[in-house]
Short mmCIF file of C-alpha atoms in Angstrom, two decimals:
data_model
loop_
_atom_site.label_atom_id
_atom_site.label_comp_id
_atom_site.label_asym_id
_atom_site.label_seq_id
_atom_site.Cartn_x
_atom_site.Cartn_y
_atom_site.Cartn_z
CA MET A 2 -53.28 53.64 66.24
CA LYS A 3 -52.00 50.49 64.62
CA ARG A 4 -53.42 49.33 61.30
CA VAL A 5 -54.47 45.56 61.37
CA VAL A 6 -54.33 43.75 58.04
CA TYR A 7 -56.52 40.56 57.84
CA ASP A 8 -55.68 37.58 55.60
CA GLU A 9 -58.62 36.63 53.27
CA SER A 10 -57.94 32.93 53.91
CA ASP A 11 -58.70 33.42 57.52
CA LEU A 12 -62.14 34.88 56.52
CA SER A 13 -63.15 31.46 55.02
CA SER A 14 -63.19 29.73 58.24
CA ASP A 15 -66.56 28.78 57.82
CA PRO A 16 -67.02 24.86 57.69
CA ASP A 17 -69.04 25.09 54.54
CA ASP A 18 -66.23 26.76 52.76
CA LYS A 19 -63.69 24.30 54.01
CA GLN A 20 -65.84 21.50 52.49
CA LYS A 21 -65.96 23.12 49.14
CA ASP A 22 -62.22 23.46 49.19
CA THR A 23 -61.53 19.86 49.92
CA SER A 24 -64.20 18.64 47.37
CA ALA A 25 -62.45 20.98 44.67
CA LYS A 26 -59.05 19.51 45.51
CA GLU A 27 -60.33 15.99 45.09
CA VAL A 28 -61.89 16.83 41.62
CA SER A 29 -58.54 18.14 40.43
CA ASP A 30 -56.80 15.06 41.63
CA ALA A 31 -59.17 12.89 39.77
CA GLU A 32 -58.58 14.90 36.78
CA GLU A 33 -54.83 14.64 36.97
CA GLU A 34 -55.13 10.78 37.40
CA LEU A 35 -57.20 10.58 34.05
CA GLU A 36 -54.72 12.64 32.12
CA ASP A 37 -51.91 10.49 33.37
CA ALA A 38 -53.80 7.46 32.27
CA ASP A 39 -54.49 9.13 28.65
CA MET A 40 -50.69 10.07 28.30
CA GLU A 41 -49.70 6.31 29.13
CA GLU A 42 -52.20 4.97 26.57
CA GLU A 43 -50.81 7.45 23.87
CA ASP A 44 -47.29 6.38 24.58
CA GLU A 45 -48.28 2.76 24.11
CA GLU A 46 -49.84 3.54 20.90
CA LYS A 47 -46.60 5.43 19.71
CA ALA A 48 -44.30 2.75 20.45
CA PRO A 49 -42.82 1.04 17.55
CA GLU A 50 -44.53 -2.16 16.78
CA LYS A 51 -42.42 -5.34 16.57
CA PRO A 52 -41.43 -6.39 12.96
CA PRO A 53 -43.34 -9.24 11.65
CA GLU A 54 -41.41 -12.54 12.02
CA PRO A 55 -39.79 -13.79 8.78
CA PRO A 56 -41.39 -16.72 7.12
CA ALA A 57 -40.02 -19.92 8.10
CA ASP A 58 -37.36 -21.41 5.91
CA ASP A 59 -38.77 -24.89 6.25
CA LYS A 60 -41.52 -23.79 3.81
CA GLU A 61 -41.01 -25.44 0.60
CA VAL A 62 -41.25 -23.52 -2.79
CA PRO A 63 -43.34 -25.47 -5.21
CA LYS A 64 -41.27 -27.17 -7.97
CA ASP A 65 -43.26 -25.53 -10.69
CA GLU A 66 -42.35 -22.13 -9.40
CA GLU A 67 -38.64 -23.04 -9.32
CA GLU A 68 -38.72 -24.20 -12.65
CA GLU A 69 -40.53 -21.06 -14.10
CA LYS A 70 -37.88 -18.83 -12.31
CA GLU A 71 -35.05 -20.94 -13.89
CA GLY A 72 -36.62 -20.70 -17.20
CA VAL A 73 -36.91 -16.88 -16.92
CA GLU A 74 -33.34 -16.40 -16.11
CA ASP A 75 -32.19 -18.68 -18.94
CA ASP A 76 -34.24 -16.69 -21.24
CA ASP A 77 -32.74 -13.46 -19.91
CA ASP A 78 -29.35 -14.96 -20.51
CA ASP A 79 -30.06 -15.96 -23.93
CA ASP A 80 -31.50 -12.56 -24.77
CA GLU A 81 -28.39 -10.82 -23.42
CA ALA A 82 -26.18 -13.01 -25.49
CA GLN A 83 -28.29 -12.39 -28.44
CA ASP A 84 -28.08 -8.67 -27.86
CA ASP A 85 -24.26 -8.88 -27.66
CA ASP A 86 -23.99 -11.01 -30.87
CA GLU A 87 -26.17 -8.43 -32.67
CA ASP A 88 -24.04 -5.44 -31.49
CA THR A 89 -20.81 -7.36 -32.67
CA GLU A 90 -22.45 -7.94 -36.01
CA ASP A 91 -23.79 -4.50 -36.39
CA THR A 92 -20.31 -2.86 -35.44
CA ARG A 93 -18.47 -5.27 -37.80
CA GLN A 94 -20.98 -4.82 -40.41
CA LEU A 95 -20.74 -1.04 -40.29
CA LEU A 96 -16.90 -1.20 -40.41
CA ASP A 97 -17.05 -3.65 -43.45
CA ASN A 98 -19.57 -1.59 -45.27
CA ALA A 99 -17.67 1.62 -44.80
CA GLN A 100 -16.22 2.56 -48.23
CA ASP A 101 -14.53 5.89 -47.64
CA ASP A 102 -12.13 7.45 -44.98
CA GLU A 103 -14.67 9.80 -43.75
CA SER A 104 -17.19 7.02 -42.80
CA VAL A 105 -14.34 5.08 -40.94
CA GLN A 106 -13.43 8.17 -39.07
CA ARG A 107 -17.10 8.64 -38.16
CA LEU A 108 -17.37 5.24 -36.83
CA ILE A 109 -14.12 5.57 -34.84
CA GLN A 110 -15.29 8.90 -33.34
CA SER A 111 -18.81 7.48 -32.33
CA SER A 112 -17.69 4.39 -30.83
CA LEU A 113 -13.89 4.68 -29.64
CA GLY A 114 -13.92 8.45 -29.38
CA GLN A 115 -16.95 8.35 -27.10
CA LEU A 116 -15.48 5.89 -24.81
CA ALA A 117 -12.38 8.05 -24.55
CA ARG A 118 -14.21 11.12 -23.71
CA ASP A 119 -16.32 9.22 -21.22
CA GLY A 120 -13.36 7.33 -19.57
CA GLY A 121 -14.94 3.91 -20.35
CA SER A 122 -13.50 0.71 -21.48
CA PRO A 123 -14.38 -1.03 -24.66
CA SER A 124 -16.71 -4.18 -24.46
CA ARG A 125 -15.55 -7.59 -25.62
CA GLU A 126 -17.81 -7.43 -28.68
CA LEU A 127 -16.40 -4.17 -29.71
CA ILE A 128 -12.89 -5.48 -29.19
CA LEU A 129 -13.74 -8.46 -31.38
CA ALA A 130 -15.25 -6.27 -34.09
CA TYR A 131 -12.31 -3.94 -34.53
CA ALA A 132 -9.73 -6.56 -34.10
CA SER A 133 -11.29 -8.77 -36.91
CA CYS A 134 -11.87 -5.98 -39.10
CA VAL A 135 -8.28 -4.59 -38.95
CA SER A 136 -6.56 -7.87 -39.03
CA SER A 137 -8.57 -8.86 -42.25
CA ASN A 138 -8.32 -5.40 -44.02
CA PRO A 139 -5.56 -3.15 -42.57
CA SER A 140 -5.34 -0.96 -45.71
CA LYS A 141 -8.74 0.50 -44.95
CA PHE A 142 -7.28 2.26 -41.77
CA GLN A 143 -4.12 3.53 -43.41
CA HIS A 144 -5.33 6.91 -44.39
CA PRO A 145 -3.37 9.59 -42.65
CA THR A 146 -6.45 11.28 -41.24
CA THR A 147 -7.68 8.02 -39.84
CA LEU A 148 -4.23 7.16 -38.18
CA LYS A 149 -4.32 10.65 -36.62
CA ALA A 150 -7.78 10.18 -35.38
CA MET A 151 -6.69 6.84 -33.58
CA LEU A 152 -3.41 8.29 -32.29
CA ARG A 153 -5.36 11.08 -30.69
CA LEU A 154 -6.91 8.62 -28.47
CA LEU A 155 -3.46 7.73 -26.96
CA ARG A 156 -2.99 11.33 -25.51
CA SER A 157 -2.51 11.66 -21.95
CA THR A 158 -5.66 13.75 -21.58
CA PHE A 159 -7.56 10.55 -22.08
CA GLN A 160 -5.61 8.55 -19.63
CA GLY A 161 -6.90 10.06 -16.58
CA ARG A 162 -4.41 12.97 -16.17
CA GLU A 163 -4.70 16.42 -17.74
CA ARG A 164 -1.82 17.67 -19.63
CA SER A 165 -0.35 20.74 -18.67
CA SER A 166 2.90 22.69 -19.69
CA SER A 167 3.06 24.55 -16.53
CA VAL A 168 3.87 23.51 -13.15
CA ASP A 169 0.60 22.79 -11.31
CA LYS A 170 1.31 22.89 -7.44
CA LYS A 171 -2.16 21.01 -6.84
CA ALA A 172 -2.17 17.28 -6.61
CA LYS A 173 -3.23 15.93 -9.87
CA PRO A 174 -5.84 13.08 -9.98
CA LYS A 175 -4.28 9.67 -10.20
CA PRO A 176 -5.32 7.53 -13.14
CA PRO A 177 -8.08 5.12 -12.64
CA ARG A 178 -7.05 1.64 -11.62
CA GLU A 179 -7.61 -0.95 -14.28
CA VAL A 180 -10.35 -3.44 -13.37
CA ARG A 181 -9.41 -7.12 -13.73
CA GLY A 182 -10.76 -8.71 -16.83
CA VAL A 183 -11.33 -5.20 -18.61
CA LEU A 184 -9.09 -4.07 -21.51
CA PRO A 185 -8.21 -0.49 -21.50
CA LEU A 186 -9.04 1.52 -24.48
CA ALA A 187 -5.32 2.74 -24.90
CA VAL A 188 -4.28 -0.95 -25.09
CA LEU A 189 -6.91 -1.69 -27.78
CA VAL A 190 -5.88 1.28 -29.97
CA ALA A 191 -2.06 0.53 -29.55
CA ASN A 192 -2.36 -2.83 -30.81
CA LEU A 193 -4.65 -1.87 -33.72
CA LEU A 194 -2.09 0.66 -34.62
CA ALA A 195 0.66 -1.93 -34.48
CA THR A 196 -1.25 -3.99 -37.00
CA ILE A 197 -1.92 -1.15 -39.29
CA LEU A 198 1.59 0.43 -39.28
CA LYS A 199 3.20 -2.98 -39.76
CA ASN A 200 2.61 -2.60 -43.53
CA ILE A 201 3.50 1.03 -43.86
CA PRO A 202 7.03 2.21 -44.32
CA GLN A 203 8.68 4.06 -41.44
CA ASN A 204 9.31 7.13 -43.35
CA GLU A 205 5.56 7.63 -44.20
CA TRP A 206 4.40 7.20 -40.56
CA PRO A 207 2.54 10.25 -39.05
CA ASP A 208 4.46 12.54 -36.89
CA ASP A 209 1.80 11.99 -34.12
CA CYS A 210 3.34 8.56 -33.36
CA LEU A 211 6.25 10.23 -31.79
CA LYS A 212 4.36 12.97 -30.19
CA VAL A 213 1.87 10.66 -28.36
CA PHE A 214 4.72 8.36 -27.16
CA VAL A 215 6.66 11.23 -25.64
CA ASP A 216 3.41 12.79 -24.24
CA ASP A 217 2.34 9.43 -22.40
CA SER A 218 6.00 8.88 -21.38
CA LEU A 219 6.05 12.26 -19.67
CA HIS A 220 2.91 11.99 -17.99
CA SER A 221 0.80 8.91 -16.94
CA ARG A 222 2.82 6.22 -18.81
CA SER A 223 -0.65 4.29 -18.98
CA TRP A 224 0.30 2.34 -22.08
CA VAL A 225 4.11 3.09 -22.68
CA ASP A 226 4.81 0.73 -19.69
CA HIS A 227 1.85 -1.62 -20.35
CA SER A 228 3.00 -5.25 -21.31
CA MET A 229 0.33 -5.74 -23.78
CA CYS A 230 1.45 -2.65 -25.77
CA SER A 231 5.12 -3.66 -25.98
CA VAL A 232 5.00 -4.44 -29.63
CA PHE A 233 3.68 -1.01 -30.57
CA VAL A 234 6.18 0.59 -28.25
CA ASP A 235 8.98 -1.32 -29.74
CA MET A 236 8.03 -0.12 -33.21
CA ILE A 237 8.17 3.45 -31.91
CA LYS A 238 11.47 3.05 -30.47
CA ALA A 239 12.81 1.48 -33.69
CA HIS A 240 11.28 4.43 -35.56
CA ILE A 241 13.08 6.91 -33.16
CA ALA A 242 16.30 5.19 -33.93
CA ALA A 243 15.92 5.64 -37.55
CA ALA A 244 14.48 9.11 -37.52
CA PRO A 245 16.75 11.72 -38.82
CA SER A 246 17.88 14.36 -36.27
CA THR A 247 17.07 17.25 -38.57
CA ASP A 248 13.38 16.21 -38.75
CA ALA A 249 11.03 18.97 -37.64
CA SER A 250 8.99 16.71 -35.26
CA VAL A 251 12.15 15.78 -33.48
CA GLN A 252 13.10 19.38 -33.09
CA ARG A 253 9.64 20.35 -31.55
CA ILE A 254 9.75 17.27 -29.14
CA MET A 255 13.30 18.30 -27.97
CA GLU A 256 12.09 21.69 -27.37
CA HIS A 257 9.18 20.41 -25.34
CA LEU A 258 11.68 18.35 -23.29
CA SER A 259 13.97 21.21 -22.80
CA SER A 260 11.04 23.24 -21.16
CA LYS A 261 10.44 20.26 -18.79
CA VAL A 262 14.03 20.18 -17.89
CA THR A 263 13.95 23.88 -17.16
CA GLU A 264 11.02 23.33 -15.02
CA ILE A 265 13.14 20.62 -13.04
CA LYS A 266 15.88 23.14 -12.51
CA LYS A 267 13.65 25.77 -11.10
CA GLY A 268 12.02 23.46 -8.66
CA GLY A 269 8.45 22.68 -7.87
CA VAL A 270 8.38 19.60 -9.84
CA ASN A 271 7.16 16.42 -8.16
CA PRO A 272 9.48 13.45 -8.08
CA THR A 273 7.29 11.47 -10.51
CA THR A 274 7.66 14.11 -13.15
CA PHE A 275 11.46 14.05 -12.57
CA LYS A 276 11.59 10.32 -13.02
CA HIS A 277 9.58 10.35 -16.28
CA VAL A 278 11.83 12.87 -17.91
CA MET A 279 14.86 10.65 -17.16
CA LEU A 280 12.89 7.59 -18.53
CA THR A 281 11.85 9.43 -21.56
CA LEU A 282 15.36 10.62 -22.39
CA MET A 283 16.51 7.12 -22.02
CA ASP A 284 14.29 6.10 -24.90
CA LEU A 285 15.58 9.20 -26.79
CA THR A 286 19.32 8.44 -26.49
CA PRO A 287 19.44 7.26 -30.20
CA LEU A 288 18.88 10.75 -31.13
CA PRO A 289 22.12 12.96 -30.79
CA GLN A 290 19.90 15.93 -29.23
CA GLY A 291 18.67 13.43 -26.54
CA ARG A 292 22.19 12.23 -25.65
CA LEU A 293 23.47 15.92 -25.53
CA MET A 294 20.43 16.84 -23.40
CA ALA A 295 21.03 14.00 -20.85
CA SER A 296 24.75 14.71 -20.59
CA SER A 297 24.15 18.38 -19.83
CA ASN A 298 22.19 17.48 -16.85
CA LEU A 299 23.18 14.15 -15.54
CA GLU A 300 25.63 15.77 -12.96
CA LEU A 301 22.78 17.71 -11.44
CA TRP A 302 20.40 14.74 -11.56
CA PHE A 303 23.05 12.57 -9.59
CA GLN A 304 22.69 14.78 -6.59
CA HIS A 305 19.09 13.55 -6.00
CA THR A 306 19.41 10.32 -3.97
CA THR A 307 15.80 9.32 -4.87
CA HIS A 308 16.33 8.45 -8.49
CA LYS A 309 20.26 8.06 -8.69
CA THR A 310 19.79 4.37 -9.96
CA ILE A 311 17.79 5.73 -12.91
CA ALA A 312 20.28 8.35 -13.52
CA ARG A 313 22.99 5.69 -13.74
CA ASP A 314 20.96 3.60 -16.16
CA LEU A 315 20.55 6.71 -18.36
CA LEU A 316 24.32 7.44 -18.21
CA LEU A 317 25.24 3.98 -19.31
CA LYS A 318 22.60 4.11 -22.03
CA ILE A 319 24.31 6.88 -23.86
CA SER A 320 26.20 5.74 -26.86
CA CYS A 321 27.85 8.27 -29.19
CA THR A 322 28.71 6.96 -32.60
CA THR A 323 29.59 10.19 -34.61
CA LEU A 324 31.99 12.91 -34.65
CA ASP A 325 29.42 15.61 -34.98
CA ALA A 326 29.22 18.50 -32.64
CA PRO A 327 26.45 17.22 -30.49
CA ASP A 328 28.22 13.78 -29.94
CA LEU A 329 31.62 15.54 -29.27
CA ASP A 330 30.09 17.84 -26.70
CA THR A 331 28.43 14.96 -25.09
CA VAL A 332 31.60 13.02 -24.75
CA GLU A 333 33.14 16.14 -23.03
CA ASN A 334 30.28 16.58 -20.65
CA LEU A 335 30.48 12.84 -19.63
CA LEU A 336 34.18 12.94 -19.06
CA ASN A 337 33.91 16.29 -17.10
CA MET A 338 31.32 14.89 -14.61
CA LYS A 339 32.18 14.62 -10.88
CA PHE A 340 30.92 11.50 -9.29
CA LYS A 341 30.68 10.82 -5.59
CA THR A 342 32.62 7.69 -4.87
CA VAL A 343 30.48 6.77 -2.02
CA SER A 344 27.38 6.05 -4.08
CA PHE A 345 29.19 4.62 -7.21
CA PRO A 346 32.81 4.03 -6.59
CA GLN A 347 33.51 2.62 -10.10
CA LEU A 348 31.22 4.68 -12.18
CA LYS A 349 34.00 7.19 -13.42
CA SER A 350 36.22 4.21 -14.66
CA GLU A 351 33.01 2.83 -16.31
CA VAL A 352 32.38 6.03 -18.19
CA PHE A 353 35.97 6.37 -19.39
CA THR A 354 36.10 2.73 -20.48
CA MET A 355 32.60 3.01 -22.29
CA LEU A 356 33.69 6.17 -24.21
CA VAL A 357 37.22 5.11 -25.36
CA ARG A 358 35.80 1.90 -26.65
CA GLN A 359 33.06 3.51 -28.62
CA ARG A 360 35.36 5.37 -31.09
CA PRO A 361 39.15 5.62 -31.54
CA GLU A 362 38.72 9.44 -31.85
CA TYR A 363 37.29 9.78 -28.43
CA ILE A 364 40.67 8.67 -26.96
CA ASN A 365 42.08 12.16 -27.86
CA VAL A 366 39.11 13.72 -26.32
CA ALA A 367 39.69 11.73 -23.07
CA PHE A 368 43.32 12.89 -22.74
CA LYS A 369 42.51 16.35 -23.36
CA VAL A 370 40.02 16.38 -20.62
CA VAL A 371 42.49 14.86 -18.01
CA LEU A 372 45.37 17.22 -19.08
CA LEU A 373 43.02 20.27 -18.76
CA LYS A 374 41.78 19.04 -15.45
CA GLU A 375 45.25 19.00 -14.13
CA ARG A 376 45.54 22.66 -14.95
CA LEU A 377 42.59 23.38 -12.95
CA ALA A 378 43.62 20.74 -10.07
CA ALA A 379 43.52 23.40 -7.37
CA THR A 380 39.85 24.34 -7.84
CA LEU A 381 38.59 21.00 -8.86
CA LYS A 382 40.30 18.52 -6.42
CA ASP A 383 39.80 15.52 -8.57
CA VAL A 384 42.02 13.04 -6.84
CA ASP A 385 41.18 10.39 -9.38
CA ASN A 386 41.99 12.23 -12.30
CA LEU A 387 45.52 11.08 -13.22
CA LYS A 388 44.33 7.44 -12.65
CA MET A 389 42.42 7.64 -15.58
CA MET A 390 45.47 7.80 -17.82
CA PRO A 391 46.78 4.19 -17.24
CA LEU A 392 43.12 3.02 -17.47
CA ILE A 393 42.87 4.56 -21.01
CA PHE A 394 45.92 2.68 -22.20
CA ARG A 395 44.77 -0.50 -20.55
CA GLU A 396 41.38 -0.20 -21.96
CA THR A 397 42.49 0.49 -25.51
CA ALA A 398 45.19 -2.12 -25.46
CA GLN A 399 42.54 -4.97 -24.88
CA GLY A 400 41.21 -3.81 -28.43
CA GLY A 401 44.07 -5.38 -30.22
CA HIS A 402 46.04 -3.83 -32.94
CA ASP A 403 45.11 -2.48 -36.32
CA SER A 404 44.59 -4.92 -39.05
CA LYS A 405 47.01 -3.00 -41.41
CA ASP A 406 49.82 -3.95 -39.27
CA GLU A 407 48.99 -7.73 -39.87
CA GLN A 408 50.93 -8.73 -43.03
CA GLU A 409 51.63 -12.19 -44.28
CA PRO A 410 55.29 -13.11 -44.58
CA ASP A 411 56.87 -13.36 -48.07
CA ASN A 412 58.15 -16.86 -48.46
CA ASP A 413 60.01 -16.03 -51.70
CA VAL A 414 62.42 -13.55 -49.90
CA VAL A 415 65.27 -15.42 -48.11
CA PHE A 416 66.71 -14.16 -44.74
CA LYS A 417 63.89 -11.69 -44.38
CA ARG A 418 62.85 -10.83 -40.93
CA SER A 419 59.29 -11.70 -40.06
CA PRO A 420 57.14 -8.66 -39.40
CA GLN A 421 56.90 -7.60 -35.74
CA HIS A 422 53.51 -6.62 -34.60
CA GLN A 423 53.23 -3.29 -33.12
CA HIS A 424 52.64 -2.84 -29.33
CA PRO A 425 48.97 -2.59 -28.43
CA GLY A 426 49.51 0.73 -26.89
CA THR A 427 51.29 2.35 -29.85
CA ALA A 428 47.97 3.99 -31.23
CA THR A 429 47.03 5.34 -27.87
CA SER A 430 50.51 6.81 -27.41
CA ARG A 431 50.33 8.49 -30.82
CA ALA A 432 47.04 10.02 -29.62
CA LEU A 433 48.57 11.16 -26.44
CA ALA A 434 51.52 12.76 -28.36
CA MET A 435 49.08 14.64 -30.41
CA VAL A 436 47.36 15.98 -27.61
CA LEU A 437 50.38 17.06 -26.04
CA GLN A 438 51.60 18.66 -29.10
CA ASP A 439 48.35 20.62 -29.52
CA LEU A 440 48.30 21.86 -25.91
CA ALA A 441 52.00 22.83 -26.00
CA THR A 442 51.19 25.60 -28.68
CA ALA A 443 49.83 27.64 -25.69
CA SER A 444 52.54 28.91 -23.40
CA SER A 445 50.11 29.07 -20.33
CA ASN A 446 49.78 25.19 -20.57
CA LEU A 447 53.56 24.39 -20.28
CA PRO A 448 53.91 24.52 -16.65
CA THR A 449 50.93 22.05 -16.36
CA LEU A 450 52.26 19.78 -18.87
CA LYS A 451 55.67 19.51 -17.30
CA ASN A 452 54.30 18.75 -13.88
CA THR A 453 51.84 16.18 -15.39
CA LEU A 454 54.57 14.29 -17.27
CA ARG A 455 56.74 14.38 -14.41
CA LYS A 456 53.97 12.66 -12.31
#
């Protein structure tokens, strides 16, 4: 037998049931319409209201209100001016009332020192207070500890770049740009120190003068290259030229520079540091140690095409004046340098000309260098070596003759021949003869000397 399944919907075929279903559907449709209407009303309520229209500009402000506002602004300006004047008077009064060095140092640390630590710039009132006090009574700031406290403010750590003796591969922060119309703290301190040190003998200057100069010259050069610090920088350069080479501070500075040069040779130093080292050595050429260090590394530095112009300026800045061992070594280093004729075709001639004119004793060194290069001609391959021989004679001949050869004729003696001046190249020929005689003592030099004289 087949099983028949009945659908329940078919059972409600009664007309009453159908009417109930239709009425239920109508009720549900009405409820949905009401819900949609409520949702639309809520959306309208949530919509952002239009901003109120700004008041019209045509409305005139009462004159009384404008006058009151202007009066308030004028009063504020007057109050600020009075406050600035009071600050100036307070700082100046504190500086004038300071009777001992400790109180002066406390004032410097609380005002200028705090600005250095915060990286701020001095206000106009503070500048006027210190400038007037230092100019009127510079002796109050001449104590060594006071000078040291002011020189400490010129360190590179306070100029936007940290001081580090090691090579830092990370990018260092650039020094902050100067705002127009704002005087940097380093410029103020440098000018104050120039006024104070003007009345102190150079042999009594603190060693920190040279230290902070080299420190800023090697790093940010924020005040060394500043036009408003030129007076103080020139004073330090004059102090370097007069400083004895055996001074302990000079020795420490040269050791620090030597470590920087070693870093450059190892690599990993950015071009800015490389440039600053050459510029610093350019200022230290009055010292024999500075000249020797520069001459020992110039041949390597000329290979860097980026700063070859600075290297040339450093080379021509070297001026040897003594017969001490550092200067003699410097002369030999410069004469033995190999120059690329493409970059500087006349630089070799300029170096020989400069050196033989500085001292007559350097002529012997020049001849010796040229002759020894001929011995190693197969390895050096210096085609311009022998061209320096006539150059030496020509440049020394332009210097004239010795004064001892100039004698006045004796008019009392009859038929006496007037004295003849020696040839301008006599002294140079004598120097060449001495060098040849010295080199001829070694039998290994004889073949080279024979071929050289034949050429």
